[in-house]
C-alpha angles and dihedrals in degrees: 000000000000117000123218111239119234124239094254094047087049094054093050096081089050090051091049094047093051091045091050094043089053091049092046095050090046089053103040103022114187088359094066091099094057091079113306094083089050094051090049091055093049090048094053087045089055089049090056090049092051090051091045099049099034099042113010092044093231113158124236090240090067093052093047092050094048093047092048090051095047093049093047092051091066098042093106089048092055088055093051089049090058093048089048090058092047087048096051091047098049095038088057099045091041091059096245097118093039088051092052091048092046094054092034099059090050093050105036113067114222093235092062098029099106095045089045091049092053092047094045093051092044090054095049093044092051090053094043099034088217129104091186094057091042094052093043095054119025090016093062092051092045087051089056093048091049092052089049093053092049102256122147113254094238092058093049097044089048092053092047093048095044092055094040093051091046088066098038086056101051106023117112086218095058117107094213089053093050091044098050093049098037095052092054095041093247114146109249102239090039086058094046093049092050088049093060090070091071101020099058096052092048093051092043090056090045092053090050089051094048091048091052091046089052091052096047099041116094103234128187121282126249093260092055088049092049092048088051093051091046089053090052094048091050096047098040134036097242117201137156087241089074088066090068089077097064089036092056090044089054089052090053091050092047090053089055095241110172114273094240093053092043093051092046096050094044089054090054092049089052092050088055091047091050094050090050102042108015104043093130089053091051092049089054089059092043132346088233110076090208094052091045091051092050091047089051092053098044111020148032119297129180126186124198112241135171091244124066091209093052093044086055092046098052095044107108141187105200122196090334091063091065097056098090089051091049089048088051094048091053091051091048092053089051087056093045090050093051090049093050095043093049090052091240093126088061090047092055087049094049089055091058095042088058088060097056110115103154145332098308094046092046092056091041092051091048092051093046091049093050090051092049090048089053086054095044103035100031098206121092095211094057089043091054093051095044093048091053097043091047098054100028094099094041091056092045093048091048090052097243121140115253093237085074091059093043090051095047091048092055091042089055106028112030095048102036095051089084091056096065112085093213097040114105089244096048095046092047098049092041089053098044095046096038094230124117119246094242090053096056098032098086090052099050090098097164091051093047095047098045098079092039093049088049090057091044093054089047090052095050086049086228108171093337101156123204133197132194110291116249090243090061094043088058 
């Protein structure tokens, strides 16, 4: 007969994971994602299986089923990751990103760059409903502009991610928004309107902090920027026609074409742009334009420029650059499946449920559980579903409307997933932007503030609606 794990036993694999990851990162540094972190996740997953089979009497078949289900749940995300790698490579070689950077550094003043970056990504993400697509397209260009203007990578990535996840959280086109509301039976727009109570203050504070950061950060002077733009124009054939690629990509997104199709078609458009306007750059990669285009999509490329910064910016890894991330995601899903099958996820939840003493602690425990699940399960979609399912009856019995639970779930799970290095979101955005999770984490102000503002609003009892408890209804 299966045993139910205690809260302390359930937390043991998390403690081992954190300790091993700290040791791994300390030993391997930036090379940790090349294999050591993956081995760490599989080792801790094996530790969970050992406890489950040896002490909790959980059969191997349960672990195998849970792991298979977890891995299959991210299969479409893995395809998207490959296409994002291809898109990033060909957008760079075709001159699309260099053109966006070229025009962007001349339009956006450095003093307002960080706040503008956050606002631009928020707008694009609201329209697209996807933080991943936003970061993989306009985010890469803004990253290049920020580097050209002399901003630290962490600041720029933090502004991009803050804006992208604002849209991902409140857009009616967002999968996470639909999932959080639909799984709890809350009408979509009712859920979105209720989220504005916590989301707008979080974004307002974030924009203020980015505005202050932009004023206080020593960015490059006009001469440095002019030198950088000259290097771009000498290396690439910069023409406004290149902007047609992101514009047409935006049209596809606005028409709600599936992300996989959008990214594929956008990559093909960029291949055409490269052959028309950047034939010399392609021939530097390979004399055959076909082989050069294929190399830009699937492998590493580098182009010689007169600027070390620009040379670093336009170096790409294509689909191949995503393989470590895909490997890491699969290993993370194995760990999450082992935690779920052993019942340890439920053990962690029970620990927090015992701490609930009132409205504020209820919201606080929900937010903390969501964050812990992001650490343990490593996939935001599963964490959203699990958080809602775990606390559904608690909110019903306490007499709170479920929209409070759906909002708290988004405040705690959707936006913090990108802050966990081994979470699918954290791994993806770190790889796409070329900035480590720990480097951008302190500057993701919106993501850090959202769960805190959620608890503060609950403590103030602002628009916290109650209904008759189930016990009284019966």
